[in-house]
mmCIF file of C-alpha atoms in Angstrom:
data_model
loop_
_atom_site.group_PDB
_atom_site.id
_atom_site.type_symbol
_atom_site.label_atom_id
_atom_site.label_comp_id
_atom_site.label_asym_id
_atom_site.label_seq_id
_atom_site.Cartn_x
_atom_site.Cartn_y
_atom_site.Cartn_z
ATOM 1 C CA MET A 1 15.320 -5.032 -14.146
ATOM 2 C CA SER A 2 17.486 -3.780 -11.806
ATOM 3 C CA GLN A 3 18.819 -0.496 -11.507
ATOM 4 C CA PRO A 4 22.519 0.354 -10.382
ATOM 5 C CA PRO A 5 22.589 1.732 -6.443
ATOM 6 C CA GLY A 6 21.568 5.090 -5.377
ATOM 7 C CA GLN A 7 19.339 5.650 -8.437
ATOM 8 C CA LEU A 8 16.260 6.470 -9.216
ATOM 9 C CA THR A 9 13.255 5.652 -10.801
ATOM 10 C CA PHE A 10 9.877 8.338 -10.654
ATOM 11 C CA VAL A 11 9.119 8.014 -13.887
ATOM 12 C CA ALA A 12 7.504 4.450 -15.252
ATOM 13 C CA PRO A 13 8.629 3.185 -19.088
ATOM 14 C CA ARG A 14 5.330 3.547 -21.183
ATOM 15 C CA ARG A 15 3.820 1.113 -22.031
ATOM 16 C CA ALA A 16 0.279 0.256 -23.546
ATOM 17 C CA LYS A 17 -3.072 0.746 -20.760
ATOM 18 C CA PRO A 18 -4.871 -1.509 -19.047
ATOM 19 C CA ALA A 19 -8.738 -2.160 -20.652
ATOM 20 C CA ARG A 20 -11.568 0.847 -19.153
ATOM 21 C CA HIS A 21 -12.707 -0.117 -15.919
ATOM 22 C CA LEU A 22 -15.758 0.628 -13.897
ATOM 23 C CA ALA A 23 -13.384 0.761 -10.609
ATOM 24 C CA ASP A 24 -11.172 3.830 -12.959
ATOM 25 C CA LEU A 25 -13.656 6.209 -12.664
ATOM 26 C CA SER A 26 -16.163 8.464 -10.399
ATOM 27 C CA MET A 27 -19.396 7.717 -10.815
ATOM 28 C CA ALA A 28 -20.797 10.905 -12.464
ATOM 29 C CA GLU A 29 -18.420 9.538 -15.140
ATOM 30 C CA ARG A 30 -19.349 6.152 -14.888
ATOM 31 C CA ARG A 31 -23.185 6.706 -15.894
ATOM 32 C CA ALA A 32 -20.916 8.902 -18.735
ATOM 33 C CA ALA A 33 -19.445 5.842 -19.967
ATOM 34 C CA VAL A 34 -22.755 4.247 -19.832
ATOM 35 C CA THR A 35 -24.335 6.447 -21.361
ATOM 36 C CA GLU A 36 -22.023 6.393 -24.269
ATOM 37 C CA LEU A 37 -22.555 2.710 -25.307
ATOM 38 C CA GLY A 38 -26.800 3.762 -25.123
ATOM 39 C CA GLU A 39 -27.903 1.868 -21.980
ATOM 40 C CA LYS A 40 -29.333 5.026 -19.589
ATOM 41 C CA ALA A 41 -27.477 6.206 -16.709
ATOM 42 C CA PHE A 42 -28.359 4.630 -13.787
ATOM 43 C CA ARG A 43 -27.245 0.978 -15.475
ATOM 44 C CA ALA A 44 -24.087 2.373 -14.082
ATOM 45 C CA ASP A 45 -25.084 2.919 -10.302
ATOM 46 C CA GLN A 46 -26.957 -1.107 -10.759
ATOM 47 C CA LEU A 47 -23.238 -1.939 -12.113
ATOM 48 C CA SER A 48 -22.069 -0.096 -9.015
ATOM 49 C CA ARG A 49 -24.030 -1.247 -6.934
ATOM 50 C CA HIS A 50 -23.016 -5.016 -8.408
ATOM 51 C CA TYR A 51 -19.137 -4.227 -8.714
ATOM 52 C CA PHE A 52 -19.096 -2.939 -5.252
ATOM 53 C CA GLU A 53 -21.633 -4.624 -3.297
ATOM 54 C CA ARG A 54 -21.955 -7.201 -4.070
ATOM 55 C CA LEU A 55 -18.829 -8.748 -5.083
ATOM 56 C CA THR A 56 -19.446 -9.744 -9.014
ATOM 57 C CA THR A 57 -18.254 -9.431 -11.991
ATOM 58 C CA ASP A 58 -20.418 -11.877 -14.019
ATOM 59 C CA VAL A 59 -22.743 -9.272 -15.898
ATOM 60 C CA GLN A 60 -25.011 -12.052 -17.045
ATOM 61 C CA ALA A 61 -26.068 -12.670 -12.662
ATOM 62 C CA MET A 62 -27.539 -9.563 -12.639
ATOM 63 C CA THR A 63 -30.054 -10.547 -13.171
ATOM 64 C CA ASP A 64 -31.346 -6.777 -12.480
ATOM 65 C CA LEU A 65 -30.430 -5.390 -16.505
ATOM 66 C CA PRO A 66 -31.931 -6.152 -19.846
ATOM 67 C CA ALA A 67 -30.242 -9.433 -20.815
ATOM 68 C CA ALA A 68 -29.585 -7.390 -23.781
ATOM 69 C CA SER A 69 -27.789 -5.014 -22.287
ATOM 70 C CA ARG A 70 -25.847 -7.573 -20.453
ATOM 71 C CA ASP A 71 -22.719 -8.127 -23.170
ATOM 72 C CA LYS A 72 -22.124 -3.772 -23.783
ATOM 73 C CA LEU A 73 -22.261 -3.444 -20.218
ATOM 74 C CA ALA A 74 -19.648 -5.785 -19.546
ATOM 75 C CA THR A 75 -17.115 -4.414 -21.423
ATOM 76 C CA LEU A 76 -16.964 -1.857 -17.642
ATOM 77 C CA LEU A 77 -16.166 -5.056 -16.198
ATOM 78 C CA PRO A 78 -12.492 -6.191 -17.848
ATOM 79 C CA ASN A 79 -10.293 -9.150 -16.179
ATOM 80 C CA LEU A 80 -7.674 -6.521 -14.908
ATOM 81 C CA LEU A 81 -5.820 -9.661 -12.975
ATOM 82 C CA THR A 82 -5.859 -13.342 -13.514
ATOM 83 C CA PRO A 83 -4.261 -15.316 -10.355
ATOM 84 C CA VAL A 84 -1.360 -16.985 -10.877
ATOM 85 C CA ARG A 85 -0.355 -18.704 -7.326
ATOM 86 C CA GLU A 86 -1.735 -17.967 -3.642
ATOM 87 C CA LEU A 87 0.612 -19.222 -0.346
ATOM 88 C CA THR A 88 -0.941 -19.037 2.656
ATOM 89 C CA THR A 89 1.081 -19.270 6.203
ATOM 90 C CA ASP A 90 -1.320 -18.526 9.270
ATOM 91 C CA GLY A 91 -3.435 -21.531 9.851
ATOM 92 C CA GLY A 92 -4.584 -19.634 6.881
ATOM 93 C CA THR A 93 -5.292 -16.713 7.312
ATOM 94 C CA THR A 94 -1.609 -14.804 6.047
ATOM 95 C CA ARG A 95 -2.289 -15.660 2.414
ATOM 96 C CA LYS A 96 0.044 -13.421 -0.739
ATOM 97 C CA THR A 97 -1.556 -13.838 -4.381
ATOM 98 C CA LEU A 98 0.920 -13.273 -6.513
ATOM 99 C CA TRP A 99 -0.777 -11.617 -9.738
ATOM 100 C CA ARG A 100 -0.472 -11.438 -13.949
ATOM 101 C CA LEU A 101 -1.914 -8.789 -15.427
ATOM 102 C CA PHE A 102 -3.042 -8.023 -19.020
ATOM 103 C CA ASP A 103 0.464 -7.041 -19.879
ATOM 104 C CA GLY A 104 2.467 -9.948 -18.239
ATOM 105 C CA ALA A 105 3.523 -7.643 -15.093
ATOM 106 C CA LEU A 106 3.357 -9.515 -11.948
ATOM 107 C CA VAL A 107 2.492 -7.774 -8.966
ATOM 108 C CA GLU A 108 1.156 -9.542 -4.946
ATOM 109 C CA SER A 109 -1.421 -8.637 -2.613
ATOM 110 C CA VAL A 110 -0.747 -10.021 1.367
ATOM 111 C CA LEU A 111 -4.226 -10.375 3.332
ATOM 112 C CA MET A 112 -3.328 -10.863 6.168
ATOM 113 C CA ARG A 113 -6.824 -11.484 9.191
ATOM 114 C CA TYR A 114 -6.510 -11.212 13.126
ATOM 115 C CA PRO A 115 -9.289 -11.603 15.658
ATOM 116 C CA ASP A 116 -10.178 -8.332 15.354
ATOM 117 C CA ARG A 117 -9.650 -6.607 11.551
ATOM 118 C CA VAL A 118 -8.627 -7.315 7.485
ATOM 119 C CA THR A 119 -5.739 -6.433 6.092
ATOM 120 C CA MET A 120 -5.705 -6.247 2.840
ATOM 121 C CA CYS A 121 -1.068 -5.220 1.432
ATOM 122 C CA VAL A 122 -1.629 -3.471 -1.640
ATOM 123 C CA SER A 123 1.109 -3.357 -4.343
ATOM 124 C CA SER A 124 0.376 0.398 -6.159
ATOM 125 C CA GLN A 125 3.716 -0.176 -9.086
ATOM 126 C CA ALA A 126 5.004 -3.183 -10.726
ATOM 127 C CA GLY A 127 8.051 -3.261 -8.829
ATOM 128 C CA CYS A 128 9.633 -0.271 -7.661
ATOM 129 C CA GLY A 129 12.019 2.391 -8.798
ATOM 130 C CA MET A 130 13.103 4.121 -5.288
ATOM 131 C CA ASN A 131 16.083 1.381 -5.013
ATOM 132 C CA CYS A 132 16.168 1.306 -1.135
ATOM 133 C CA PRO A 133 18.949 -1.882 -0.534
ATOM 134 C CA PHE A 134 17.340 -3.885 2.508
ATOM 135 C CA CYS A 135 13.870 -4.531 0.273
ATOM 136 C CA ALA A 136 12.905 -6.906 -2.728
ATOM 137 C CA THR A 137 10.750 -5.175 -4.665
ATOM 138 C CA GLY A 138 12.651 -2.025 -4.099
ATOM 139 C CA GLN A 139 15.985 -4.269 -5.761
ATOM 140 C CA ALA A 140 13.883 -4.963 -8.940
ATOM 141 C CA GLY A 141 13.925 -1.758 -10.922
ATOM 142 C CA LEU A 142 10.390 -1.127 -11.268
ATOM 143 C CA THR A 143 7.952 -2.767 -14.805
ATOM 144 C CA ARG A 144 5.263 0.441 -14.645
ATOM 145 C CA ASN A 145 2.465 2.174 -12.313
ATOM 146 C CA MET A 146 -0.634 0.351 -12.086
ATOM 147 C CA SER A 147 -3.823 1.109 -12.927
ATOM 148 C CA THR A 148 -6.808 3.042 -10.475
ATOM 149 C CA ALA A 149 -8.894 -0.257 -11.222
ATOM 150 C CA GLU A 150 -6.331 -2.672 -10.605
ATOM 151 C CA ILE A 151 -4.974 -1.710 -7.266
ATOM 152 C CA VAL A 152 -8.437 -1.536 -6.297
ATOM 153 C CA GLU A 153 -9.318 -5.335 -7.798
ATOM 154 C CA GLN A 154 -6.934 -6.009 -4.817
ATOM 155 C CA VAL A 155 -9.030 -5.307 -1.884
ATOM 156 C CA VAL A 156 -12.264 -6.264 -4.624
ATOM 157 C CA ALA A 157 -10.570 -9.872 -5.039
ATOM 158 C CA GLY A 158 -9.092 -10.631 -1.177
ATOM 159 C CA ALA A 159 -13.620 -9.031 -0.051
ATOM 160 C CA ARG A 160 -14.558 -12.079 -2.222
ATOM 161 C CA ALA A 161 -12.751 -14.915 -0.580
ATOM 162 C CA LEU A 162 -13.177 -13.697 2.719
ATOM 163 C CA ALA A 163 -17.235 -12.835 1.788
ATOM 164 C CA ALA A 164 -17.155 -16.520 0.204
ATOM 165 C CA GLY A 165 -15.669 -18.427 3.999
ATOM 166 C CA GLU A 166 -12.430 -18.781 2.138
ATOM 167 C CA VAL A 167 -10.563 -17.268 5.096
ATOM 168 C CA PRO A 168 -10.026 -19.148 7.994
ATOM 169 C CA GLY A 169 -12.371 -17.085 10.789
ATOM 170 C CA GLY A 170 -15.742 -17.467 8.550
ATOM 171 C CA PRO A 171 -17.449 -14.659 6.076
ATOM 172 C CA GLY A 172 -16.266 -11.379 6.998
ATOM 173 C CA ARG A 173 -15.230 -8.344 4.777
ATOM 174 C CA VAL A 174 -11.563 -5.663 4.328
ATOM 175 C CA SER A 175 -11.333 -3.034 7.589
ATOM 176 C CA ASN A 176 -7.729 -2.151 6.504
ATOM 177 C CA VAL A 177 -6.196 -1.264 3.414
ATOM 178 C CA VAL A 178 -2.493 -0.300 3.500
ATOM 179 C CA PHE A 179 -0.691 0.556 0.782
ATOM 180 C CA MET A 180 2.536 -1.001 2.457
ATOM 181 C CA GLY A 181 2.899 -3.459 -1.104
ATOM 182 C CA MET A 182 5.070 -3.868 -4.713
ATOM 183 C CA GLY A 183 6.065 0.365 -5.273
ATOM 184 C CA GLU A 184 6.473 3.960 -4.010
ATOM 185 C CA PRO A 185 2.821 5.420 -4.030
ATOM 186 C CA LEU A 186 2.327 8.504 -4.558
ATOM 187 C CA ALA A 187 5.409 8.329 -7.512
ATOM 188 C CA ASN A 188 2.365 6.886 -8.797
ATOM 189 C CA TYR A 189 -0.253 9.958 -6.874
ATOM 190 C CA LYS A 190 -3.556 10.359 -9.380
ATOM 191 C CA GLN A 191 -4.036 6.153 -9.705
ATOM 192 C CA VAL A 192 -3.214 5.879 -5.878
ATOM 193 C CA ILE A 193 -5.025 8.692 -5.526
ATOM 194 C CA GLY A 194 -8.576 6.800 -7.802
ATOM 195 C CA ALA A 195 -8.007 4.098 -6.539
ATOM 196 C CA VAL A 196 -8.177 5.049 -1.561
ATOM 197 C CA ARG A 197 -11.435 7.177 -3.806
ATOM 198 C CA ARG A 198 -12.820 3.889 -4.525
ATOM 199 C CA LEU A 199 -11.643 2.553 -1.017
ATOM 200 C CA VAL A 200 -13.359 4.752 0.662
ATOM 201 C CA GLU A 201 -16.791 6.163 -0.872
ATOM 202 C CA PRO A 202 -20.155 5.023 0.473
ATOM 203 C CA ALA A 203 -21.434 1.875 -1.522
ATOM 204 C CA PRO A 204 -22.362 2.287 -4.367
ATOM 205 C CA HIS A 205 -19.858 4.467 -6.054
ATOM 206 C CA GLY A 206 -16.930 2.672 -3.844
ATOM 207 C CA LEU A 207 -16.036 0.512 -1.128
ATOM 208 C CA GLY A 208 -16.669 2.152 2.299
ATOM 209 C CA ILE A 209 -13.934 1.478 4.086
ATOM 210 C CA SER A 210 -13.075 4.449 6.475
ATOM 211 C CA ALA A 211 -10.322 6.454 5.040
ATOM 212 C CA ARG A 212 -9.056 6.574 9.048
ATOM 213 C CA SER A 213 -8.431 2.633 8.585
ATOM 214 C CA VAL A 214 -6.145 2.765 4.800
ATOM 215 C CA THR A 215 -2.956 3.529 4.745
ATOM 216 C CA VAL A 216 -0.776 5.503 1.682
ATOM 217 C CA SER A 217 3.441 4.989 2.626
ATOM 218 C CA THR A 218 5.808 7.119 1.102
ATOM 219 C CA VAL A 219 9.825 6.905 1.156
ATOM 220 C CA GLY A 220 9.155 10.404 1.516
ATOM 221 C CA LEU A 221 8.237 12.538 -1.424
ATOM 222 C CA VAL A 222 7.878 15.946 0.213
ATOM 223 C CA PRO A 223 6.060 17.727 -2.586
ATOM 224 C CA ALA A 224 3.538 14.879 -3.070
ATOM 225 C CA ILE A 225 3.117 14.630 0.995
ATOM 226 C CA GLY A 226 1.646 18.291 0.761
ATOM 227 C CA LYS A 227 -0.385 17.204 -2.243
ATOM 228 C CA LEU A 228 -1.814 14.621 -0.361
ATOM 229 C CA ALA A 229 -3.251 16.526 2.861
ATOM 230 C CA ASP A 230 -5.018 18.855 0.407
ATOM 231 C CA GLU A 231 -6.604 15.611 -0.883
ATOM 232 C CA GLY A 232 -9.376 16.353 2.501
ATOM 233 C CA LEU A 233 -8.947 12.310 2.372
ATOM 234 C CA PRO A 234 -7.697 11.311 5.859
ATOM 235 C CA VAL A 235 -5.552 8.550 4.986
ATOM 236 C CA THR A 236 -2.455 7.147 8.283
ATOM 237 C CA LEU A 237 0.352 8.208 6.082
ATOM 238 C CA ALA A 238 3.134 5.974 7.602
ATOM 239 C CA LEU A 239 6.707 7.975 6.291
ATOM 240 C CA SER A 240 8.985 5.134 6.069
ATOM 241 C CA LEU A 241 12.498 6.709 7.308
ATOM 242 C CA HIS A 242 14.771 3.877 8.488
ATOM 243 C CA ALA A 243 17.688 5.392 9.853
ATOM 244 C CA PRO A 244 17.636 8.948 11.424
ATOM 245 C CA ASP A 245 20.572 10.919 10.347
ATOM 246 C CA ASP A 246 21.192 11.563 6.810
ATOM 247 C CA GLU A 247 25.024 10.288 6.759
ATOM 248 C CA LEU A 248 22.783 6.914 6.958
ATOM 249 C CA ARG A 249 19.484 7.576 5.376
ATOM 250 C CA ASP A 250 20.623 8.785 2.131
ATOM 251 C CA THR A 251 22.434 4.306 1.233
ATOM 252 C CA LEU A 252 19.382 3.323 2.802
ATOM 253 C CA VAL A 253 16.339 4.735 1.511
ATOM 254 C CA PRO A 254 17.694 6.824 -1.700
ATOM 255 C CA ILE A 255 15.174 9.114 -2.548
ATOM 256 C CA ASN A 256 16.945 10.783 1.436
ATOM 257 C CA THR A 257 19.547 12.521 -1.061
ATOM 258 C CA ARG A 258 16.943 14.617 -2.066
ATOM 259 C CA TRP A 259 14.897 14.935 0.537
ATOM 260 C CA LYS A 260 16.235 15.167 3.443
ATOM 261 C CA VAL A 261 15.414 14.156 7.414
ATOM 262 C CA ALA A 262 14.247 17.581 8.025
ATOM 263 C CA GLU A 263 12.241 18.066 4.716
ATOM 264 C CA VAL A 264 10.613 14.636 5.268
ATOM 265 C CA LEU A 265 9.534 14.362 9.079
ATOM 266 C CA ASP A 266 8.880 18.886 8.562
ATOM 267 C CA ALA A 267 6.315 17.621 5.628
ATOM 268 C CA ALA A 268 5.067 14.574 7.520
ATOM 269 C CA TRP A 269 4.714 16.942 10.492
ATOM 270 C CA ALA A 270 2.386 19.867 8.291
ATOM 271 C CA TYR A 271 -0.089 16.590 7.147
ATOM 272 C CA ALA A 272 -1.257 15.604 11.047
ATOM 273 C CA ALA A 273 -1.311 19.101 11.817
ATOM 274 C CA ARG A 274 -3.470 19.441 8.047
ATOM 275 C CA THR A 275 -4.627 15.771 8.693
ATOM 276 C CA LYS A 276 -5.154 16.236 13.087
ATOM 277 C CA ARG A 277 -4.591 11.989 11.468
ATOM 278 C CA ARG A 278 -1.163 10.324 13.535
ATOM 279 C CA VAL A 279 2.250 10.040 11.104
ATOM 280 C CA SER A 280 3.673 6.437 11.061
ATOM 281 C CA ILE A 281 7.309 6.577 11.150
ATOM 282 C CA GLU A 282 8.426 2.744 9.589
ATOM 283 C CA TYR A 283 11.150 2.061 10.976
ATOM 284 C CA ALA A 284 12.969 -1.226 9.149
ATOM 285 C CA LEU A 285 15.182 -2.275 12.260
ATOM 286 C CA ILE A 286 18.689 -4.219 10.932
ATOM 287 C CA LYS A 287 21.228 -5.575 12.218
ATOM 288 C CA ASP A 288 24.307 -3.196 13.635
ATOM 289 C CA VAL A 289 24.085 -0.962 10.784
ATOM 290 C CA ASN A 290 20.726 0.993 12.030
ATOM 291 C CA ASP A 291 19.907 -0.358 15.411
ATOM 292 C CA GLN A 292 22.036 1.504 17.572
ATOM 293 C CA GLU A 293 21.243 3.501 21.208
ATOM 294 C CA TRP A 294 22.040 6.378 20.084
ATOM 295 C CA ARG A 295 20.196 6.662 17.000
ATOM 296 C CA ALA A 296 17.718 5.112 18.865
ATOM 297 C CA ASP A 297 18.270 8.104 21.333
ATOM 298 C CA LEU A 298 18.576 11.134 17.614
ATOM 299 C CA LEU A 299 15.194 9.685 16.769
ATOM 300 C CA GLY A 300 13.013 10.314 19.945
ATOM 301 C CA LYS A 301 14.935 13.904 19.687
ATOM 302 C CA LEU A 302 13.530 14.852 16.391
ATOM 303 C CA ILE A 303 10.103 12.922 17.411
ATOM 304 C CA LYS A 304 9.039 13.267 20.487
ATOM 305 C CA ASN A 305 5.934 15.941 21.097
ATOM 306 C CA LYS A 306 4.786 15.529 18.012
ATOM 307 C CA LEU A 307 1.984 12.973 16.814
ATOM 308 C CA VAL A 308 3.331 10.244 16.360
ATOM 309 C CA HIS A 309 3.861 6.860 16.631
ATOM 310 C CA VAL A 310 6.749 4.176 16.042
ATOM 311 C CA ASN A 311 6.792 1.092 14.226
ATOM 312 C CA LEU A 312 9.545 -1.043 14.149
ATOM 313 C CA ILE A 313 9.858 -3.318 12.047
ATOM 314 C CA PRO A 314 12.274 -6.847 12.398
ATOM 315 C CA LEU A 315 14.648 -7.189 9.209
ATOM 316 C CA ASN A 316 12.703 -8.982 6.808
ATOM 317 C CA PRO A 317 15.247 -10.987 5.891
ATOM 318 C CA THR A 318 15.715 -11.478 1.477
ATOM 319 C CA PRO A 319 17.437 -14.226 -1.170
ATOM 320 C CA GLY A 320 21.111 -12.561 -1.780
ATOM 321 C CA SER A 321 20.630 -9.754 0.858
ATOM 322 C CA LYS A 322 23.894 -8.995 3.959
ATOM 323 C CA TRP A 323 21.807 -7.614 6.081
ATOM 324 C CA THR A 324 19.561 -9.070 8.874
ATOM 325 C CA ALA A 325 17.740 -8.499 11.371
ATOM 326 C CA SER A 326 18.714 -6.895 14.666
ATOM 327 C CA ARG A 327 19.654 -8.642 17.961
ATOM 328 C CA PRO A 328 16.473 -9.086 20.754
ATOM 329 C CA GLU A 329 18.752 -7.207 22.973
ATOM 330 C CA ASP A 330 18.934 -4.263 21.082
ATOM 331 C CA GLU A 331 15.545 -4.168 19.789
ATOM 332 C CA ARG A 332 14.755 -3.793 23.286
ATOM 333 C CA ALA A 333 17.379 -1.589 23.901
ATOM 334 C CA PHE A 334 16.291 0.820 20.870
ATOM 335 C CA VAL A 335 12.547 0.937 22.214
ATOM 336 C CA ARG A 336 13.508 2.018 26.100
ATOM 337 C CA ARG A 337 14.952 4.868 24.316
ATOM 338 C CA LEU A 338 12.302 5.684 22.175
ATOM 339 C CA GLN A 339 10.243 5.431 25.091
ATOM 340 C CA PHE A 340 12.518 7.103 27.576
ATOM 341 C CA HIS A 341 11.517 9.894 24.713
ATOM 342 C CA GLY A 342 8.192 9.696 25.302
ATOM 343 C CA VAL A 343 7.426 8.552 21.813
ATOM 344 C CA PRO A 344 4.372 5.495 21.154
ATOM 345 C CA VAL A 345 6.370 2.393 19.589
ATOM 346 C CA THR A 346 5.409 -0.346 18.376
ATOM 347 C CA VAL A 347 7.037 -3.530 17.004
ATOM 348 C CA ARG A 348 4.962 -4.913 13.866
ATOM 349 C CA ASP A 349 4.073 -8.297 13.762
ATOM 350 C CA THR A 350 6.070 -10.496 11.000
ATOM 351 C CA ARG A 351 3.142 -12.013 9.066
ATOM 352 C CA GLY A 352 3.862 -13.258 6.457
ATOM 353 C CA ARG A 353 7.616 -13.654 7.141
ATOM 354 C CA GLU A 354 7.422 -17.781 6.183
ATOM 355 C CA ILE A 355 5.732 -17.356 2.305
ATOM 356 C CA ASP A 356 7.915 -13.993 2.227
ATOM 357 C CA GLY A 357 4.497 -12.211 1.933
ATOM 358 C CA ALA A 358 6.460 -9.374 4.931
ATOM 359 C CA CYS A 359 7.725 -5.875 5.181
ATOM 360 C CA GLY A 360 10.306 -5.705 1.568
ATOM 361 C CA GLN A 361 9.887 -8.974 1.062
ATOM 362 C CA LEU A 362 7.545 -8.572 -2.251
ATOM 363 C CA ALA A 363 9.511 -9.701 -5.224
ATOM 364 C CA ALA A 364 6.478 -10.557 -8.002
ATOM 365 C CA ALA A 365 8.131 -13.740 -8.957
ATOM 366 C CA GLU A 366 7.018 -16.817 -10.420
#
């Protein structure tokens, strides 16, 4: 259900929770859960190895587990995501999957294979409460938060497809994860942090992906950015700025009515100082809205000499939107002005646009 313009939803509607899954739990919690089932604690390590290393949930295939114990232990590996539809482009190397959660909620994830890496773009909420008017997900409103395991399972599903050779390019592994799918990750803070820990912890605790290869995106929830800096997780922070001035950002990114540009950037610089990680500024270029050279100059002045990189995103079209991508000449001029201020900048490769799998296009429609 769509939200009135500018309205923010921070608290997700109360819904039934998905079944407890191995990936929801730390290793210590898994051992306790296995003991509660009447099994020896080390069975948790075996289960974890099957799930995170061998990428399997079929307990009957886990021959190192006693046959009499398998059904009991299977309760820690419930099915959380059911594929509804898969769309591919780029010769099959970009795959968008629509998933149905246990309660019927729909989310999407995107796998993108490049010559040197494989990136999974994952959702952290069904829908989004941040209501950015140029984003298809934001227009849908917030259905509910996802559990830690529902988030992790999107990455594991991608890893399974790669390991099985289902993605052109031969068997591979997920090397990068970006929390840039549906939802505002920092509005589902506890579950997202749990998911990040599962992703970066070495096997069999987790998937063993480098924390430096994980990016957490936010529209600018300032207190949560401070909390993230204290977690001891050197993940990349991606700040969806989209405008350097409060007047326009209040409209494009309604959270700006609560925390202004200066406050959000201060939180980002504090994050960079604490983690020594370069902050990524995400900026969707919208024709005749935020792509003027004077705005590029203002942005350049605000962020020059900082540990920062600007990711310019040609706006991806969404159904019914009045906005479109900037003219190529305006995009080039914007890049030149940022470079004049010494700011590192790239224009994002818009993978997945043909299948509505690019930035801002995820709407989870059947």
